[in-house]
Amino acid sequence: FGVDYRIAPRETKVETYTWTVPDTVAPGPLTIRATLYYQLLVRPVAQFLKVPESESMDRIINTDVATIDVIY
């Protein structure tokens, strides 16, 4: 039904992301927000088993906010 990307109990995963800040972003502080979701069931399995949306919806596990200074 799909690849298992779950994080096991007590397991830590570090992900690194890079991107280019568009030239249209004004100089000054830029706030970046990240949200980690937990998915109880992968969608194809939930649909196949006809699990109600309320029992299979994604749940927010953690969030973080970082602010950087954009300088051109």
Short mmCIF file of N, CA and C in Angstrom, two decimals:
data_model
loop_
_atom_site.label_atom_id
_atom_site.label_comp_id
_atom_site.label_asym_id
_atom_site.label_seq_id
_atom_site.Cartn_x
_atom_site.Cartn_y
_atom_site.Cartn_z
N PHE A 1 0.81 -1.21 0.00
CA PHE A 1 0.00 0.00 0.00
C PHE A 1 0.85 1.26 0.00
N GLY A 2 2.14 1.16 0.04
CA GLY A 2 2.97 2.36 0.01
C GLY A 2 4.20 2.19 0.89
N VAL A 3 5.08 3.15 0.79
CA VAL A 3 6.32 3.15 1.55
C VAL A 3 6.03 3.58 2.98
N ASP A 4 6.73 3.00 3.93
CA ASP A 4 6.54 3.33 5.34
C ASP A 4 7.61 4.34 5.76
N TYR A 5 7.19 5.58 5.98
CA TYR A 5 8.11 6.64 6.38
C TYR A 5 7.95 7.00 7.85
N ARG A 6 7.30 6.13 8.62
CA ARG A 6 7.05 6.46 10.02
C ARG A 6 8.35 6.59 10.81
N ILE A 7 8.27 7.41 11.85
CA ILE A 7 9.38 7.56 12.78
C ILE A 7 9.07 6.65 13.97
N ALA A 8 9.98 5.76 14.26
CA ALA A 8 9.77 4.79 15.34
C ALA A 8 9.87 5.48 16.71
N PRO A 9 9.34 4.85 17.76
CA PRO A 9 9.48 5.41 19.10
C PRO A 9 10.95 5.64 19.44
N ARG A 10 11.22 6.79 20.02
CA ARG A 10 12.58 7.21 20.43
C ARG A 10 13.54 7.40 19.25
N GLU A 11 13.04 7.36 18.05
CA GLU A 11 13.88 7.56 16.88
C GLU A 11 13.92 9.05 16.55
N THR A 12 15.06 9.49 16.07
CA THR A 12 15.23 10.87 15.64
C THR A 12 15.60 10.88 14.18
N LYS A 13 14.99 11.75 13.43
CA LYS A 13 15.35 11.93 12.03
C LYS A 13 15.65 13.41 11.82
N VAL A 14 16.75 13.67 11.17
CA VAL A 14 17.13 15.04 10.85
C VAL A 14 16.98 15.20 9.35
N GLU A 15 16.21 16.18 8.95
CA GLU A 15 16.01 16.48 7.54
C GLU A 15 16.58 17.86 7.27
N THR A 16 17.26 18.01 6.16
CA THR A 16 17.83 19.29 5.77
C THR A 16 17.15 19.77 4.50
N TYR A 17 16.73 21.01 4.52
CA TYR A 17 16.06 21.60 3.37
C TYR A 17 16.80 22.86 2.96
N THR A 18 16.87 23.09 1.67
CA THR A 18 17.44 24.34 1.17
C THR A 18 16.49 24.91 0.13
N TRP A 19 16.50 26.20 0.01
CA TRP A 19 15.70 26.86 -1.00
C TRP A 19 16.30 28.22 -1.27
N THR A 20 15.92 28.80 -2.37
CA THR A 20 16.37 30.13 -2.75
C THR A 20 15.29 31.13 -2.37
N VAL A 21 15.69 32.16 -1.65
CA VAL A 21 14.75 33.22 -1.29
C VAL A 21 14.52 34.05 -2.55
N PRO A 22 13.27 34.20 -2.98
CA PRO A 22 12.99 34.97 -4.20
C PRO A 22 13.44 36.42 -4.07
N ASP A 23 13.84 37.01 -5.17
CA ASP A 23 14.27 38.42 -5.18
C ASP A 23 13.15 39.36 -4.77
N THR A 24 11.91 38.91 -4.82
CA THR A 24 10.77 39.76 -4.49
C THR A 24 10.54 39.88 -2.99
N VAL A 25 11.28 39.10 -2.18
CA VAL A 25 11.13 39.19 -0.72
C VAL A 25 11.85 40.45 -0.24
N ALA A 26 11.15 41.23 0.54
CA ALA A 26 11.72 42.48 1.05
C ALA A 26 12.84 42.18 2.05
N PRO A 27 13.89 43.02 2.05
CA PRO A 27 14.94 42.86 3.06
C PRO A 27 14.34 43.00 4.47
N GLY A 28 14.94 42.30 5.40
CA GLY A 28 14.47 42.35 6.78
C GLY A 28 14.13 40.96 7.28
N PRO A 29 13.42 40.88 8.39
CA PRO A 29 13.11 39.58 8.97
C PRO A 29 12.16 38.75 8.09
N LEU A 30 12.46 37.48 7.98
CA LEU A 30 11.62 36.53 7.24
C LEU A 30 11.33 35.37 8.18
N THR A 31 10.06 35.11 8.42
CA THR A 31 9.66 34.04 9.34
C THR A 31 9.34 32.77 8.56
N ILE A 32 9.92 31.67 9.02
CA ILE A 32 9.71 30.35 8.41
C ILE A 32 9.02 29.48 9.44
N ARG A 33 7.93 28.86 9.03
CA ARG A 33 7.18 27.99 9.93
C ARG A 33 7.21 26.56 9.40
N ALA A 34 7.41 25.61 10.31
CA ALA A 34 7.41 24.19 9.93
C ALA A 34 6.41 23.45 10.82
N THR A 35 5.73 22.49 10.22
CA THR A 35 4.76 21.68 10.96
C THR A 35 5.00 20.21 10.64
N LEU A 36 5.09 19.39 11.68
CA LEU A 36 5.26 17.95 11.53
C LEU A 36 3.91 17.29 11.78
N TYR A 37 3.45 16.53 10.80
CA TYR A 37 2.17 15.84 10.90
C TYR A 37 2.39 14.35 11.10
N TYR A 38 1.49 13.72 11.81
CA TYR A 38 1.48 12.26 11.96
C TYR A 38 0.24 11.75 11.24
N GLN A 39 0.44 10.77 10.39
CA GLN A 39 -0.66 10.19 9.62
C GLN A 39 -0.93 8.80 10.18
N LEU A 40 -2.12 8.61 10.75
CA LEU A 40 -2.46 7.33 11.37
C LEU A 40 -2.45 6.19 10.36
N LEU A 41 -2.98 6.44 9.18
CA LEU A 41 -3.02 5.44 8.11
C LEU A 41 -2.69 6.13 6.80
N VAL A 42 -1.96 5.45 5.94
CA VAL A 42 -1.76 6.03 4.61
C VAL A 42 -3.11 6.07 3.92
N ARG A 43 -3.33 7.08 3.12
CA ARG A 43 -4.65 7.30 2.53
C ARG A 43 -5.22 6.09 1.77
N PRO A 44 -4.42 5.40 0.95
CA PRO A 44 -4.99 4.25 0.23
C PRO A 44 -5.54 3.17 1.18
N VAL A 45 -4.86 2.95 2.30
CA VAL A 45 -5.33 1.95 3.26
C VAL A 45 -6.61 2.43 3.93
N ALA A 46 -6.64 3.69 4.35
CA ALA A 46 -7.84 4.24 4.99
C ALA A 46 -9.03 4.18 4.04
N GLN A 47 -8.80 4.49 2.77
CA GLN A 47 -9.89 4.44 1.79
C GLN A 47 -10.33 3.00 1.55
N PHE A 48 -9.37 2.09 1.42
CA PHE A 48 -9.70 0.68 1.18
C PHE A 48 -10.52 0.10 2.33
N LEU A 49 -10.12 0.45 3.56
CA LEU A 49 -10.81 -0.08 4.73
C LEU A 49 -12.04 0.75 5.11
N LYS A 50 -12.27 1.84 4.36
CA LYS A 50 -13.40 2.74 4.63
C LYS A 50 -13.38 3.27 6.06
N VAL A 51 -12.17 3.66 6.50
CA VAL A 51 -12.01 4.24 7.84
C VAL A 51 -12.55 5.67 7.81
N PRO A 52 -13.37 6.05 8.79
CA PRO A 52 -13.90 7.42 8.80
C PRO A 52 -12.77 8.45 8.85
N GLU A 53 -13.00 9.57 8.18
CA GLU A 53 -11.99 10.65 8.13
C GLU A 53 -11.56 11.06 9.53
N SER A 54 -12.50 11.11 10.47
CA SER A 54 -12.17 11.54 11.84
C SER A 54 -11.18 10.59 12.52
N GLU A 55 -11.09 9.36 12.05
CA GLU A 55 -10.17 8.38 12.64
C GLU A 55 -8.89 8.22 11.84
N SER A 56 -8.81 8.84 10.68
CA SER A 56 -7.61 8.66 9.85
C SER A 56 -6.97 9.98 9.44
N MET A 57 -7.49 11.09 9.96
CA MET A 57 -6.95 12.39 9.54
C MET A 57 -5.55 12.62 10.12
N ASP A 58 -4.80 13.47 9.45
CA ASP A 58 -3.45 13.81 9.90
C ASP A 58 -3.54 14.59 11.21
N ARG A 59 -2.54 14.37 12.07
CA ARG A 59 -2.50 15.08 13.34
C ARG A 59 -1.19 15.85 13.44
N ILE A 60 -1.26 17.06 13.98
CA ILE A 60 -0.06 17.87 14.18
C ILE A 60 0.68 17.34 15.40
N ILE A 61 1.96 17.01 15.20
CA ILE A 61 2.79 16.48 16.28
C ILE A 61 3.69 17.56 16.86
N ASN A 62 4.21 18.42 15.99
CA ASN A 62 5.13 19.46 16.46
C ASN A 62 5.15 20.60 15.46
N THR A 63 5.51 21.76 15.94
CA THR A 63 5.68 22.92 15.07
C THR A 63 6.93 23.68 15.52
N ASP A 64 7.47 24.46 14.61
CA ASP A 64 8.62 25.29 14.96
C ASP A 64 8.59 26.53 14.08
N VAL A 65 9.18 27.59 14.58
CA VAL A 65 9.25 28.85 13.86
C VAL A 65 10.68 29.36 13.96
N ALA A 66 11.20 29.82 12.85
CA ALA A 66 12.53 30.43 12.82
C ALA A 66 12.43 31.74 12.05
N THR A 67 13.20 32.71 12.47
CA THR A 67 13.24 33.99 11.76
C THR A 67 14.67 34.25 11.31
N ILE A 68 14.82 34.60 10.05
CA ILE A 68 16.13 34.95 9.50
C ILE A 68 16.06 36.38 8.98
N ASP A 69 17.21 37.01 8.85
CA ASP A 69 17.28 38.35 8.28
C ASP A 69 17.68 38.25 6.82
N VAL A 70 16.84 38.77 5.95
CA VAL A 70 17.14 38.80 4.52
C VAL A 70 17.95 40.06 4.25
N ILE A 71 19.13 39.86 3.67
CA ILE A 71 20.02 40.98 3.35
C ILE A 71 20.44 40.85 1.90
N TYR A 72 20.26 41.90 1.14
CA TYR A 72 20.69 41.91 -0.27
C TYR A 72 21.88 42.79 -0.43
#
